[in-house]
Amino acid sequence: MLFTGRELRSMIHDNGTLSLSLQKVNIGVPADDEIVVRIEGSPLNPSDIGLLLGPADLSASAKADGDSPGLKFQILSSRRAAVVGRVGQSLIVGNEGAGTVVAAGREWSKLEGKLVGMIGGGMYADYRRIKGKDVIELPVGATAVDGASMFVNPLTALGFVETARSQGHKAIVHTAAASNLGQMLQKICLADDIPLVNIVRSLEQVEVLRGIGATHVLNSKDDSFSDALTAAIAETGATIAFDAIGGGTLGSAIVQAMEGAAVQRMKDYNRYGSTVFKQLYIYGALDTAPTTLNRLAFGFEWSVSGWLLFPFLQKAGLDVGQRLRRRVVDELTTTFASRYTRTIGLAEALDPDVLRAYERKATGEKFLIDPTRDAART
Amino acid sequence: MLFTGRELRSMIHDNGTLSLSLQKVNIGVPADDEIVVRIEGSPLNPSDIGLLLGPADLSASAKADGDSPGLKFQILSSRRAAVVGRVGQSLIVGNEGAGTVVAAGREWSKLEGKLVGMIGGGMYADYRRIKGKDVIELPVGATAVDGASMFVNPLTALGFVETARSQGHKAIVHTAAASNLGQMLQKICLADDIPLVNIVRSLEQVEVLRGIGATHVLNSKDDSFSDALTAAIAETGATIAFDAIGGGTLGSAIVQAMEGAAVQRMKDYNRYGSTVFKQLYIYGALDTAPTTLNRLAFGFEWSVSGWLLFPFLQKAGLDVGQRLRRRVVDELTTTFASRYTRTIGLAEALDPDVLRAYERKATGEKFLIDPTRDAART
């Protein structure tokens, strides 16, 4: 059987435009070690949106040439240099997803008709051909929606805890902490008995985290935020932070609070600051502004670094990766449950209003693409 | 024999002033394992100046109360929180120095009359009592001026190379590179065959480094600096930088150039940037402004950290420390020769005009304190 379906593509052109389109593609016949999955759920994670929309100026869009649904945007000129490497390439999008196996090569016939979750790109499509060994069969009772986000957020949250532990930190600070990822991290930390200091930006988000048992939840908009942060860090002993925001001064304020808490415990003045090592990892870019570090308040024992899931998994090794994946499957509908505020079809993802809505990346808002919603309409 | 001498002291007071004074102190009799050294040379390194002057506003000074030479300044109010730990403490100053052993306890009588170099604070003084095991006898022919700076700059320069090597980097970028420290680093890198990209701020400094055999010397004031930096990094393969400046965007520009050089070598576009790990160490604060990181141009494989000599030596261990010190002694008047533009007495260090001159920390200008110059006048 031959499957034909739509695939969402993003392309940056020589003339400084970015175009989104739905391409009709022939999925091909699965090889012996392959399967074909009908995608029934794929999340719009910030990293997906980054690839999908690049540095496009979303304030004005135009209908792309041709018959199929499509849009084009201007690229912000200040950011063109950063994407010169992808000019002229029609890129598939969608890191992860879940769905039903509709065809299988000889080695994987046992998967036929089963629900599986997978990672590997190109999930914003009706069908995805993929190696059988690269998918995970969903546990009994789990739906495609349950399995759609079983890799990026769960493994990132677990990766934070692994990173903290392997580097000898005993408590963690997390920003944008009411996100799906942040809620997973809070649940893991509760189960594993690791103190977590959550930083959010609204009272509503404070409530979300309190509702799942969080002890330390700070609203960065409160006047007393800075003092409360130092107090929470002093109480928990947190010396590592994971920051989804990246731009501005919040990361710096966290390191400064860690140093402040450490200096409070010192008996003698040391012009170089404390001997406590403080690590800030930036793993997101909810704020694309530059990062500003008031490092004179850090002492000299500090580090600010990028953190990304795939390099982490590579360094952690196969055994760790397998242990983490097993935990995700075991706790798929509890610790690692994701919540979506809206489900859209593939064609809907190219509606300018819908697109601008998911691009805002508001905490608490999360979109899921389910291509079967509009498949009939193509 | 009892030695009495002057000791330079720095103190921050409750009322927000910083006072400098020369205290008459009784050095005491050396214990069996101690010696007394008459200081004949002690450099004014940036780290010494930081402790000496703190965040004082140097634009206006007043004569301190009392008979002995002394000055007082207002502390910049924005920086008072950073020095609250030293309020009320009369601090000795001067990390390192050299001079003649004028008295020795039983165990160290062999050192009597010898020239020694030492580190340990309190070197801005006529005499320093210290354990015999904590000094290094200068090699034959070396003067106290040769030995005055045999610890901080030489071990820092060697520490950079050790750090780079132990982390697998094959070439180094250095800023404010025409300093005494920078010249030592260039000589080490030439001897050890490690490519070094020097960044300076004037044509005169370019000449200084060319004069000692530097290949890559870039003037950050040139219009073509950014392109030249990427080219030099691409040619050398530098992935680690040591930055004495700290504030502003130069450090960020270096990491960005490293990423640019790495991306040039990539065949396929990767939205997360290159897989090349880039490390920026900030070891100084010639610019006290915040550090601004344009991290979206770094990819995710990067780290920005503080670097400080003493924690480095502690982590490196005793064997490494001894190996590095041995090299300093062996090459004291060649690789590790320091150049001073002005020698001042202890009392002169409290002259407001002299003080403002050494506080400027201009590259190529370096002051040495020789307390014997004005000892007769006290």
Short mmCIF file of C-alpha atoms in Angstrom, two decimals, chain A residues 47-48 50-51 79 82-86 89 91 95 245-248 268-269 271-272 279 282-296 300-308 310-311 315, chain B residues 47-48 50-51 79 82-86 89 91 95 245-248 267-269 271-272 279 282-285 287-296 300-308 310-311 315:
data_model
loop_
_atom_site.label_atom_id
_atom_site.label_comp_id
_atom_site.label_asym_id
_atom_site.label_seq_id
_atom_site.Cartn_x
_atom_site.Cartn_y
_atom_site.Cartn_z
CA SER A 47 11.90 24.75 19.42
CA ASP A 48 9.49 23.71 16.64
CA GLY A 50 11.75 28.50 16.06
CA LEU A 51 12.39 26.29 13.04
CA ARG A 79 18.46 38.32 11.98
CA ALA A 82 21.76 33.81 11.67
CA VAL A 83 19.75 31.77 9.17
CA VAL A 84 21.92 32.03 6.07
CA GLY A 85 22.69 28.30 6.42
CA ARG A 86 19.10 27.27 5.70
CA GLN A 89 16.30 24.38 1.87
CA LEU A 91 12.72 22.01 5.77
CA ASN A 95 10.17 17.24 16.38
CA ILE A 245 13.84 32.96 29.15
CA GLY A 246 17.47 33.70 28.33
CA GLY A 247 17.24 37.40 27.53
CA GLY A 248 17.46 40.26 30.00
CA ASP A 268 35.40 36.37 56.74
CA TYR A 269 35.32 38.93 53.96
CA ARG A 271 37.16 40.25 47.94
CA TYR A 272 36.70 37.48 45.37
CA GLN A 279 25.74 27.30 37.40
CA ILE A 282 20.03 28.79 29.45
CA TYR A 283 17.86 26.30 27.54
CA GLY A 284 15.31 28.55 25.87
CA ALA A 285 14.81 31.97 24.33
CA LEU A 286 11.37 33.15 25.41
CA ASP A 287 13.09 36.55 25.48
CA THR A 288 15.34 36.94 22.43
CA ALA A 289 17.10 40.05 23.83
CA PRO A 290 20.79 39.73 24.82
CA THR A 291 21.62 38.23 28.20
CA THR A 292 22.95 40.79 30.68
CA LEU A 293 25.20 39.52 33.46
CA ASN A 294 25.97 41.69 36.50
CA ARG A 295 28.94 39.43 37.09
CA LEU A 296 30.68 41.70 39.62
CA PHE A 300 34.44 34.28 40.44
CA GLU A 301 32.96 30.81 40.94
CA TRP A 302 30.22 30.80 38.31
CA SER A 303 29.34 29.58 34.89
CA VAL A 304 26.59 30.46 32.41
CA SER A 305 26.09 27.90 29.65
CA GLY A 306 23.75 26.70 26.95
CA TRP A 307 21.75 23.52 27.65
CA LEU A 308 20.19 21.46 24.89
CA PHE A 310 20.30 16.18 22.32
CA PRO A 311 23.88 17.00 23.32
CA LYS A 315 27.02 12.92 26.68
CA SER B 47 43.55 42.69 41.90
CA ASP B 48 45.61 44.66 44.46
CA GLY B 50 40.65 46.41 43.66
CA LEU B 51 41.26 45.62 47.31
CA ARG B 79 28.56 49.65 44.94
CA ALA B 82 29.21 44.61 47.33
CA VAL B 83 31.72 45.56 50.04
CA VAL B 84 29.54 45.36 53.16
CA GLY B 85 31.56 42.31 54.24
CA ARG B 86 34.76 44.34 54.73
CA GLN B 89 38.21 45.75 58.88
CA LEU B 91 42.94 45.25 55.58
CA ASN B 95 49.50 40.13 47.07
CA ILE B 245 37.90 43.17 30.27
CA GLY B 246 34.67 41.47 31.32
CA GLY B 247 32.21 44.30 30.72
CA GLY B 248 30.46 45.09 27.45
CA LYS B 267 27.81 21.05 5.56
CA ASP B 268 24.18 20.94 6.75
CA TYR B 269 22.10 23.63 8.40
CA ARG B 271 18.97 25.34 13.76
CA TYR B 272 20.82 24.80 17.05
CA GLN B 279 34.42 28.51 26.39
CA ILE B 282 36.35 36.18 32.37
CA TYR B 283 39.32 36.72 34.68
CA GLY B 284 39.37 40.50 35.08
CA ALA B 285 37.19 43.57 35.22
CA ASP B 287 35.46 47.28 32.30
CA THR B 288 33.13 47.09 35.31
CA ALA B 289 29.95 47.38 33.17
CA PRO B 290 27.68 44.32 32.91
CA THR B 291 28.58 41.58 30.44
CA THR B 292 26.26 41.46 27.42
CA LEU B 293 25.91 38.12 25.64
CA ASN B 294 24.33 37.92 22.18
CA ARG B 295 23.83 34.24 22.88
CA LEU B 296 21.40 33.61 19.99
CA PHE B 300 23.86 26.04 22.40
CA GLU B 301 27.35 24.63 22.95
CA TRP B 302 28.95 27.40 24.96
CA SER B 303 29.92 28.43 28.44
CA VAL B 304 30.93 31.75 30.01
CA SER B 305 32.63 31.41 33.39
CA GLY B 306 34.74 33.20 35.97
CA TRP B 307 38.44 32.26 36.16
CA LEU B 308 40.58 32.97 39.19
CA PHE B 310 43.73 30.43 43.46
CA PRO B 311 40.74 28.16 42.76
CA LYS B 315 41.76 22.23 41.57
#
